């Protein structure tokens, strides 16, 4: 069952707030990575490089967790449990540039390596807890 992000928490996606993404390793242990995030009104979007551990984990084991805490107010936070509904290259380069503008102020993502393939991982929230 899909849950919506409450209106009172949407500001967390407008600010350059890091999220901590938990994925599941092949041996069943958690892996947690700080990530840039976006929200399209339905899915939480995480942009990464094809082949990175978190991307491989999300392809193989769809369950994820995500926590976002406002650094200006640690009592304003969002915790999400969900699953991956899509991993796509379509629009991923434009999306990482959009995130770069939000998080660094740079119009383009400065750390793109030659031959690097970016992907958008779309997370459907199944459980949302907001404070």
mmCIF file of C-alpha atoms in Angstrom:
data_model
loop_
_atom_site.group_PDB
_atom_site.id
_atom_site.type_symbol
_atom_site.label_atom_id
_atom_site.label_comp_id
_atom_site.label_asym_id
_atom_site.label_seq_id
_atom_site.Cartn_x
_atom_site.Cartn_y
_atom_site.Cartn_z
ATOM 1 C CA UNK A 1 0.000 0.000 0.000
ATOM 2 C CA UNK A 2 1.347 3.389 -0.977
ATOM 3 C CA UNK A 3 1.525 6.222 1.542
ATOM 4 C CA UNK A 4 1.829 9.896 0.668
ATOM 5 C CA UNK A 5 4.403 12.294 2.020
ATOM 6 C CA UNK A 6 2.541 14.727 4.328
ATOM 7 C CA UNK A 7 2.363 18.339 3.164
ATOM 8 C CA UNK A 8 4.140 19.375 6.380
ATOM 9 C CA UNK A 9 7.230 17.409 5.260
ATOM 10 C CA UNK A 10 7.450 18.466 1.618
ATOM 11 C CA UNK A 11 9.836 21.302 2.527
ATOM 12 C CA UNK A 12 12.512 18.680 3.270
ATOM 13 C CA UNK A 13 12.677 17.970 -0.477
ATOM 14 C CA UNK A 14 13.054 21.658 -1.326
ATOM 15 C CA UNK A 15 16.095 22.177 0.897
ATOM 16 C CA UNK A 16 19.562 20.690 0.321
ATOM 17 C CA UNK A 17 19.020 18.092 3.065
ATOM 18 C CA UNK A 18 20.911 14.823 2.835
ATOM 19 C CA UNK A 19 18.935 11.634 3.226
ATOM 20 C CA UNK A 20 20.291 8.354 4.537
ATOM 21 C CA UNK A 21 19.308 5.463 2.291
ATOM 22 C CA UNK A 22 19.323 1.936 3.688
ATOM 23 C CA UNK A 23 19.546 -0.947 1.227
ATOM 24 C CA UNK A 24 20.020 -4.648 1.830
ATOM 25 C CA UNK A 25 23.345 -6.329 1.026
ATOM 26 C CA UNK A 26 23.504 -9.815 -0.553
ATOM 27 C CA UNK A 27 24.204 -11.320 2.890
ATOM 28 C CA UNK A 28 21.105 -9.626 4.353
ATOM 29 C CA UNK A 29 22.925 -6.919 6.301
ATOM 30 C CA UNK A 30 21.981 -3.252 5.871
ATOM 31 C CA UNK A 31 24.050 -0.740 3.929
ATOM 32 C CA UNK A 32 23.408 2.951 4.656
ATOM 33 C CA UNK A 33 24.526 5.729 2.331
ATOM 34 C CA UNK A 34 23.983 9.510 2.481
ATOM 35 C CA UNK A 35 22.279 10.588 -0.760
ATOM 36 C CA UNK A 36 20.746 13.572 -2.505
ATOM 37 C CA UNK A 37 16.984 13.154 -2.891
ATOM 38 C CA UNK A 38 14.064 14.554 -4.814
ATOM 39 C CA UNK A 39 10.324 13.944 -4.781
ATOM 40 C CA UNK A 40 8.085 13.958 -7.861
ATOM 41 C CA UNK A 41 4.762 13.922 -6.011
ATOM 42 C CA UNK A 42 4.540 10.122 -6.113
ATOM 43 C CA UNK A 43 8.027 8.641 -5.758
ATOM 44 C CA UNK A 44 11.183 9.582 -3.915
ATOM 45 C CA UNK A 45 14.005 9.854 -6.453
ATOM 46 C CA UNK A 46 17.611 8.866 -5.780
ATOM 47 C CA UNK A 47 20.199 9.411 -8.505
ATOM 48 C CA UNK A 48 23.311 7.236 -8.586
ATOM 49 C CA UNK A 49 25.785 5.612 -10.946
ATOM 50 C CA UNK A 50 24.980 2.281 -12.538
ATOM 51 C CA UNK A 51 26.986 -0.440 -10.812
ATOM 52 C CA UNK A 52 27.394 1.203 -7.422
ATOM 53 C CA UNK A 53 26.659 -1.056 -4.460
ATOM 54 C CA UNK A 54 23.442 0.762 -3.514
ATOM 55 C CA UNK A 55 22.171 0.494 -7.097
ATOM 56 C CA UNK A 56 22.975 -3.226 -7.244
ATOM 57 C CA UNK A 57 21.305 -3.756 -3.868
ATOM 58 C CA UNK A 58 18.149 -1.945 -5.031
ATOM 59 C CA UNK A 59 17.997 -3.996 -8.239
ATOM 60 C CA UNK A 60 18.322 -7.287 -6.381
ATOM 61 C CA UNK A 61 16.377 -6.506 -3.192
ATOM 62 C CA UNK A 62 13.683 -3.882 -3.701
ATOM 63 C CA UNK A 63 13.082 -2.976 -0.025
ATOM 64 C CA UNK A 64 14.670 0.260 1.182
ATOM 65 C CA UNK A 65 14.531 2.677 4.082
ATOM 66 C CA UNK A 66 15.157 6.404 3.948
ATOM 67 C CA UNK A 67 15.542 8.969 6.736
ATOM 68 C CA UNK A 68 15.699 12.719 6.210
ATOM 69 C CA UNK A 69 16.435 15.065 9.126
ATOM 70 C CA UNK A 70 16.302 18.849 8.797
ATOM 71 C CA UNK A 71 19.714 20.106 9.986
ATOM 72 C CA UNK A 72 18.110 23.375 11.121
ATOM 73 C CA UNK A 73 15.558 21.522 13.271
ATOM 74 C CA UNK A 74 16.388 17.923 14.247
ATOM 75 C CA UNK A 75 12.779 17.439 15.426
ATOM 76 C CA UNK A 76 11.570 17.920 11.840
ATOM 77 C CA UNK A 77 12.244 14.603 10.125
ATOM 78 C CA UNK A 78 10.821 12.015 7.795
ATOM 79 C CA UNK A 79 11.294 8.254 7.877
ATOM 80 C CA UNK A 80 10.199 6.151 4.915
ATOM 81 C CA UNK A 81 10.045 2.437 4.277
ATOM 82 C CA UNK A 82 9.357 1.528 0.696
ATOM 83 C CA UNK A 83 10.372 -0.381 -2.360
ATOM 84 C CA UNK A 84 11.932 0.308 -5.727
ATOM 85 C CA UNK A 85 9.384 0.584 -8.521
ATOM 86 C CA UNK A 86 11.777 1.571 -11.309
ATOM 87 C CA UNK A 87 15.436 2.137 -12.069
ATOM 88 C CA UNK A 88 15.917 4.096 -15.275
ATOM 89 C CA UNK A 89 18.588 5.938 -17.231
ATOM 90 C CA UNK A 90 15.927 8.115 -18.862
ATOM 91 C CA UNK A 91 16.352 11.702 -17.697
ATOM 92 C CA UNK A 92 19.044 10.740 -15.165
ATOM 93 C CA UNK A 93 21.690 13.179 -16.437
ATOM 94 C CA UNK A 94 19.251 16.107 -16.343
ATOM 95 C CA UNK A 95 18.116 14.973 -12.904
ATOM 96 C CA UNK A 96 21.647 14.863 -11.438
ATOM 97 C CA UNK A 97 22.193 18.386 -12.783
ATOM 98 C CA UNK A 98 18.971 19.515 -11.055
ATOM 99 C CA UNK A 99 20.178 17.946 -7.800
ATOM 100 C CA UNK A 100 23.608 19.536 -8.246
ATOM 101 C CA UNK A 101 21.976 22.972 -8.497
ATOM 102 C CA UNK A 102 19.959 22.304 -5.320
ATOM 103 C CA UNK A 103 22.799 20.817 -3.249
ATOM 104 C CA UNK A 104 25.886 22.672 -4.505
ATOM 105 C CA UNK A 105 24.659 25.667 -6.501
ATOM 106 C CA UNK A 106 26.410 24.347 -9.635
ATOM 107 C CA UNK A 107 24.291 24.177 -12.786
ATOM 108 C CA UNK A 108 25.920 20.883 -13.769
ATOM 109 C CA UNK A 109 27.109 17.907 -11.745
ATOM 110 C CA UNK A 110 30.875 18.349 -11.400
ATOM 111 C CA UNK A 111 31.872 14.777 -10.516
ATOM 112 C CA UNK A 112 30.613 12.897 -13.570
ATOM 113 C CA UNK A 113 33.344 10.453 -14.623
ATOM 114 C CA UNK A 114 34.014 9.586 -18.284
ATOM 115 C CA UNK A 115 31.695 6.758 -19.315
ATOM 116 C CA UNK A 116 29.664 6.990 -16.096
ATOM 117 C CA UNK A 117 26.000 6.041 -16.563
ATOM 118 C CA UNK A 118 23.575 7.764 -14.197
ATOM 119 C CA UNK A 119 20.285 6.170 -13.129
ATOM 120 C CA UNK A 120 17.221 7.355 -11.231
ATOM 121 C CA UNK A 121 15.947 4.923 -8.598
ATOM 122 C CA UNK A 122 12.266 5.524 -7.886
ATOM 123 C CA UNK A 123 11.070 4.608 -4.401
ATOM 124 C CA UNK A 124 7.393 4.057 -3.643
ATOM 125 C CA UNK A 125 6.695 4.859 0.021
ATOM 126 C CA UNK A 126 4.866 2.042 1.839
ATOM 127 C CA UNK A 127 5.205 3.496 5.340
ATOM 128 C CA UNK A 128 5.806 7.150 6.142
ATOM 129 C CA UNK A 129 6.480 8.550 9.603
ATOM 130 C CA UNK A 130 6.811 12.315 9.882
ATOM 131 C CA UNK A 131 7.652 14.560 12.796
#
